[in-house]
Amino acid sequence: PVYRLQYLWIRGAGLSLSEQHIEAMKVLDEAADMARQRKADKVLRMILRYASASAHEVAEYDKGKALAEEGLAISAKQNDKSKYTLALHNELAMNESALGNLDTAIRQFRLAEEIAVATGDLKMRLVVLSNLSHTLEKAKQDDEALRMAEEVIREASPMQHGLLLAATRLNVAELHLRRDRLEDAKLFVKAALDEMPSRGSAKLRAQSEATSGRIALAEGRVSEGQKLLQSAKQQYESLGDKVAVLGIDDELAHLE
């Protein structure tokens, strides 16, 4: 059982990191159940960190929130503020943001940033700031969202942070699109695509297609915009992101 648990957690984490989130959830759920039965809290917390992230990616936000809270309860019991506690605050915030609990999400991101600064984890701090920027955008705090995104872009190294920079640039593109700065939005989408590494970018590529589709629609290129949104929808479907699919369906229905 010990080796089985170790195998499941490593495999589940690998599947999560390689964006195979549907399969990751199956493996991580089994691993979490085994860890709970064995009262292996240290391993369980590591499992919950990845399970919460994968739950978010397949739009199971309530589950992702509950898993992150379970992990943070373990951290509190152990009085631990390590990288897993930091990651769990970030994952809880991501799921809260997706559920529309924006004030709670912002508070969790701020806690994660505090731990990142205290532990000197500058890489994770930039990840948290990028995610916080996106949530501030959703909360219509556009100026603060843009300021934070610009800080991430300024401080992140392209050699080490391709995915992070791509995600941040796509968030900025959406901000420009909302302000009808269409040329700026197009430039940021192009820059995001240039930053994306060959692996780990599936969701960002879907997001870039969707944003490009909205830009085309804003410029009156309706047929092209519809095609890009349809392409994004297919990519989101393959990733299991039901919420993104429903959102694009609503956009397409409105166009019809």
Short mmCIF file of C-alpha atoms in Angstrom, two decimals:
data_model
loop_
_atom_site.label_atom_id
_atom_site.label_comp_id
_atom_site.label_asym_id
_atom_site.label_seq_id
_atom_site.Cartn_x
_atom_site.Cartn_y
_atom_site.Cartn_z
CA PRO A 1 0.00 0.00 0.00
CA VAL A 2 2.82 2.45 0.74
CA TYR A 3 4.32 2.00 -2.72
CA ARG A 4 0.87 2.11 -4.32
CA LEU A 5 0.15 5.43 -2.61
CA GLN A 6 3.50 6.87 -3.65
CA TYR A 7 2.94 5.72 -7.24
CA LEU A 8 -0.57 7.22 -7.38
CA TRP A 9 0.49 10.59 -6.01
CA ILE A 10 3.45 10.91 -8.37
CA ARG A 11 1.41 9.78 -11.39
CA GLY A 12 -1.49 12.08 -10.46
CA ALA A 13 0.81 15.08 -10.05
CA GLY A 14 2.43 14.32 -13.41
CA LEU A 15 -0.93 14.07 -15.15
CA SER A 16 -2.01 17.35 -13.59
CA LEU A 17 1.17 19.15 -14.64
CA SER A 18 0.82 17.83 -18.20
CA GLU A 19 -2.78 19.14 -18.40
CA GLN A 20 -4.42 15.69 -18.46
CA HIS A 21 -6.76 16.84 -15.74
CA ILE A 22 -9.67 14.42 -16.19
CA GLU A 23 -7.36 11.42 -15.81
CA ALA A 24 -5.42 13.21 -13.06
CA MET A 25 -8.58 13.57 -10.98
CA LYS A 26 -9.28 9.83 -11.11
CA VAL A 27 -5.76 9.00 -9.94
CA LEU A 28 -5.56 11.75 -7.32
CA ASP A 29 -8.98 10.87 -5.87
CA GLU A 30 -7.80 7.30 -5.29
CA ALA A 31 -4.53 8.55 -3.82
CA ALA A 32 -6.34 10.97 -1.48
CA ASP A 33 -8.66 8.22 -0.22
CA MET A 34 -5.68 5.96 0.51
CA ALA A 35 -3.81 8.76 2.28
CA ARG A 36 -6.85 9.58 4.45
CA GLN A 37 -7.28 5.92 5.42
CA ARG A 38 -3.61 5.71 6.40
CA LYS A 39 -3.72 9.14 8.11
CA ALA A 40 -0.73 10.11 5.95
CA ASP A 41 -1.29 13.85 6.26
CA LYS A 42 2.03 14.89 4.74
CA VAL A 43 1.35 12.99 1.52
CA LEU A 44 -2.33 13.90 1.56
CA ARG A 45 -1.53 17.62 1.54
CA MET A 46 0.72 17.20 -1.51
CA ILE A 47 -2.03 15.26 -3.26
CA LEU A 48 -4.66 17.89 -2.41
CA ARG A 49 -2.52 20.66 -3.86
CA TYR A 50 -2.61 19.02 -7.33
CA ALA A 51 -6.15 17.68 -7.01
CA SER A 52 -7.46 21.16 -6.24
CA ALA A 53 -5.67 22.56 -9.29
CA SER A 54 -7.02 19.84 -11.60
CA ALA A 55 -10.53 20.23 -10.19
CA HIS A 56 -10.35 23.91 -11.13
CA GLU A 57 -9.21 23.07 -14.66
CA VAL A 58 -12.18 20.75 -15.27
CA ALA A 59 -14.56 23.33 -13.77
CA GLU A 60 -15.34 21.35 -10.57
CA TYR A 61 -14.89 24.50 -8.52
CA ASP A 62 -16.78 23.48 -5.38
CA LYS A 63 -14.70 20.31 -5.20
CA GLY A 64 -11.49 22.23 -5.84
CA LYS A 65 -12.37 24.66 -3.06
CA ALA A 66 -13.11 21.84 -0.59
CA LEU A 67 -9.85 20.03 -1.42
CA ALA A 68 -7.79 23.19 -0.96
CA GLU A 69 -9.50 23.92 2.37
CA GLU A 70 -8.76 20.36 3.53
CA GLY A 71 -5.11 20.85 2.65
CA LEU A 72 -4.94 24.20 4.44
CA ALA A 73 -6.49 22.62 7.54
CA ILE A 74 -3.57 20.16 7.57
CA SER A 75 -1.13 23.07 7.22
CA ALA A 76 -2.79 24.88 10.14
CA LYS A 77 -2.61 21.76 12.31
CA GLN A 78 1.10 21.43 11.51
CA ASN A 79 1.70 25.19 11.84
CA ASP A 80 3.35 24.99 8.44
CA LYS A 81 3.84 27.77 5.87
CA SER A 82 5.87 25.90 3.28
CA LYS A 83 5.49 25.89 -0.50
CA TYR A 84 2.49 23.56 -0.29
CA THR A 85 0.62 25.96 2.01
CA LEU A 86 1.42 28.78 -0.40
CA ALA A 87 0.19 26.71 -3.36
CA LEU A 88 -3.00 25.71 -1.53
CA HIS A 89 -3.89 29.35 -0.80
CA ASN A 90 -3.40 30.05 -4.50
CA GLU A 91 -5.55 27.07 -5.56
CA LEU A 92 -8.28 27.99 -3.08
CA ALA A 93 -8.27 31.53 -4.47
CA MET A 94 -8.50 30.23 -8.06
CA ASN A 95 -11.57 28.14 -7.24
CA GLU A 96 -13.18 30.93 -5.20
CA SER A 97 -12.62 33.32 -8.10
CA ALA A 98 -14.24 30.90 -10.55
CA LEU A 99 -17.22 30.57 -8.17
CA GLY A 100 -17.62 34.36 -8.23
CA ASN A 101 -16.46 34.84 -4.62
CA LEU A 102 -14.08 37.59 -5.70
CA ASP A 103 -13.46 39.26 -2.32
CA THR A 104 -12.58 35.90 -0.77
CA ALA A 105 -10.35 35.05 -3.72
CA ILE A 106 -8.50 38.36 -3.49
CA ARG A 107 -7.95 37.81 0.24
CA GLN A 108 -6.55 34.31 -0.39
CA PHE A 109 -4.25 35.58 -3.12
CA ARG A 110 -2.96 38.25 -0.73
CA LEU A 111 -2.24 35.57 1.89
CA ALA A 112 -0.39 33.53 -0.73
CA GLU A 113 1.66 36.58 -1.73
CA GLU A 114 2.61 37.23 1.90
CA ILE A 115 3.90 33.66 2.27
CA ALA A 116 5.77 33.88 -1.03
CA VAL A 117 7.53 37.06 0.11
CA ALA A 118 8.28 35.64 3.58
CA THR A 119 9.76 32.44 2.13
CA GLY A 120 11.59 34.17 -0.71
CA ASP A 121 9.67 32.23 -3.36
CA LEU A 122 9.82 34.92 -6.04
CA LYS A 123 8.71 32.60 -8.84
CA MET A 124 5.49 31.64 -7.04
CA ARG A 125 4.91 35.26 -6.05
CA LEU A 126 4.72 36.18 -9.74
CA VAL A 127 2.30 33.32 -10.40
CA VAL A 128 0.07 34.57 -7.57
CA LEU A 129 0.23 38.18 -8.81
CA SER A 130 -0.72 37.08 -12.33
CA ASN A 131 -3.72 35.16 -11.00
CA LEU A 132 -4.66 38.06 -8.71
CA SER A 133 -4.51 40.43 -11.68
CA HIS A 134 -7.04 38.27 -13.54
CA THR A 135 -9.39 38.24 -10.53
CA LEU A 136 -9.07 42.04 -10.13
CA GLU A 137 -10.03 42.29 -13.80
CA LYS A 138 -13.16 40.22 -13.09
CA ALA A 139 -13.90 42.54 -10.15
CA LYS A 140 -13.74 45.52 -12.58
CA GLN A 141 -10.64 46.90 -10.82
CA ASP A 142 -8.99 47.38 -14.20
CA ASP A 143 -6.30 49.90 -13.25
CA GLU A 144 -4.96 47.76 -10.39
CA ALA A 145 -5.23 44.62 -12.53
CA LEU A 146 -3.19 46.26 -15.29
CA ARG A 147 -0.59 47.59 -12.85
CA MET A 148 -0.11 44.14 -11.36
CA ALA A 149 0.10 42.44 -14.76
CA GLU A 150 2.73 44.96 -15.87
CA GLU A 151 4.74 44.16 -12.72
CA VAL A 152 4.68 40.44 -13.58
CA ILE A 153 5.71 41.08 -17.19
CA ARG A 154 8.51 43.40 -16.03
CA GLU A 155 9.93 40.97 -13.45
CA ALA A 156 9.42 37.58 -15.09
CA SER A 157 12.19 36.05 -17.17
CA PRO A 158 11.07 34.64 -20.56
CA MET A 159 13.54 31.76 -20.16
CA GLN A 160 11.93 30.61 -16.90
CA HIS A 161 8.36 31.89 -17.07
CA GLY A 162 6.99 31.26 -20.56
CA LEU A 163 3.61 29.98 -19.38
CA LEU A 164 3.27 32.69 -16.76
CA LEU A 165 4.11 35.49 -19.18
CA ALA A 166 1.75 34.08 -21.81
CA ALA A 167 -1.13 33.87 -19.31
CA THR A 168 -0.46 37.40 -18.04
CA ARG A 169 -0.29 38.85 -21.56
CA LEU A 170 -3.63 37.22 -22.43
CA ASN A 171 -5.18 38.80 -19.33
CA VAL A 172 -3.87 42.19 -20.46
CA ALA A 173 -5.26 41.55 -23.96
CA GLU A 174 -8.72 41.04 -22.43
CA LEU A 175 -8.35 44.31 -20.48
CA HIS A 176 -7.48 46.19 -23.68
CA LEU A 177 -10.36 44.51 -25.52
CA ARG A 178 -12.78 45.65 -22.82
CA ARG A 179 -11.51 49.23 -23.28
CA ASP A 180 -11.84 48.97 -27.10
CA ARG A 181 -8.07 49.18 -27.54
CA LEU A 182 -8.18 46.54 -30.23
CA GLU A 183 -4.71 47.05 -31.70
CA ASP A 184 -3.15 46.77 -28.23
CA ALA A 185 -5.22 43.65 -27.57
CA LYS A 186 -3.97 42.03 -30.79
CA LEU A 187 -0.36 42.84 -29.92
CA PHE A 188 -0.69 41.20 -26.51
CA VAL A 189 -2.31 38.07 -27.97
CA LYS A 190 0.56 37.78 -30.46
CA ALA A 191 3.12 38.30 -27.69
CA ALA A 192 1.37 35.64 -25.58
CA LEU A 193 1.51 33.12 -28.44
CA ASP A 194 5.23 33.84 -28.89
CA GLU A 195 5.81 33.13 -25.17
CA MET A 196 3.97 29.80 -25.07
CA PRO A 197 6.20 26.74 -24.78
CA SER A 198 5.34 23.67 -26.84
CA ARG A 199 4.10 21.80 -23.75
CA GLY A 200 1.71 22.92 -21.04
CA SER A 201 -0.03 25.59 -23.13
CA ALA A 202 -3.24 23.82 -24.20
CA LYS A 203 -5.60 25.97 -22.13
CA LEU A 204 -3.77 29.18 -23.00
CA ARG A 205 -4.03 28.37 -26.71
CA ALA A 206 -7.78 27.91 -26.31
CA GLN A 207 -7.94 31.22 -24.45
CA SER A 208 -5.95 32.99 -27.19
CA GLU A 209 -8.34 31.66 -29.86
CA ALA A 210 -11.32 32.91 -27.86
CA THR A 211 -9.78 36.34 -27.31
CA SER A 212 -8.83 36.60 -30.99
CA GLY A 213 -12.41 35.67 -31.87
CA ARG A 214 -13.77 38.48 -29.68
CA ILE A 215 -11.35 40.95 -31.24
CA ALA A 216 -12.50 39.90 -34.72
CA LEU A 217 -16.13 40.38 -33.69
CA ALA A 218 -15.34 43.83 -32.27
CA GLU A 219 -13.81 44.74 -35.64
CA GLY A 220 -16.87 43.50 -37.53
CA ARG A 221 -15.22 40.33 -38.90
CA VAL A 222 -18.14 38.19 -37.78
CA SER A 223 -17.49 35.01 -39.77
CA GLU A 224 -13.84 34.89 -38.67
CA GLY A 225 -14.81 35.60 -35.07
CA GLN A 226 -17.32 32.75 -35.06
CA LYS A 227 -14.75 30.32 -36.46
CA LEU A 228 -12.20 31.28 -33.82
CA LEU A 229 -14.75 30.90 -31.02
CA GLN A 230 -15.78 27.48 -32.37
CA SER A 231 -12.12 26.43 -32.45
CA ALA A 232 -11.65 27.62 -28.85
CA LYS A 233 -14.78 25.73 -27.80
CA GLN A 234 -13.44 22.47 -29.27
CA GLN A 235 -10.15 22.92 -27.42
CA TYR A 236 -11.93 23.62 -24.12
CA GLU A 237 -14.10 20.52 -24.66
CA SER A 238 -11.00 18.36 -25.05
CA LEU A 239 -9.66 19.79 -21.78
CA GLY A 240 -12.91 19.13 -19.90
CA ASP A 241 -13.54 22.81 -19.11
CA LYS A 242 -17.35 22.77 -19.15
CA VAL A 243 -17.75 26.33 -17.89
CA ALA A 244 -15.62 27.79 -20.68
CA VAL A 245 -17.59 25.75 -23.22
CA LEU A 246 -20.91 27.06 -21.85
CA GLY A 247 -19.57 30.62 -21.94
CA ILE A 248 -18.62 30.34 -25.60
CA ASP A 249 -21.96 28.67 -26.39
CA ASP A 250 -23.67 31.74 -24.92
CA GLU A 251 -21.52 34.04 -27.07
CA LEU A 252 -22.28 32.05 -30.23
CA ALA A 253 -26.00 31.94 -29.43
CA HIS A 254 -26.00 35.72 -28.99
CA LEU A 255 -24.34 36.10 -32.40
CA GLU A 256 -26.95 33.85 -34.02
#
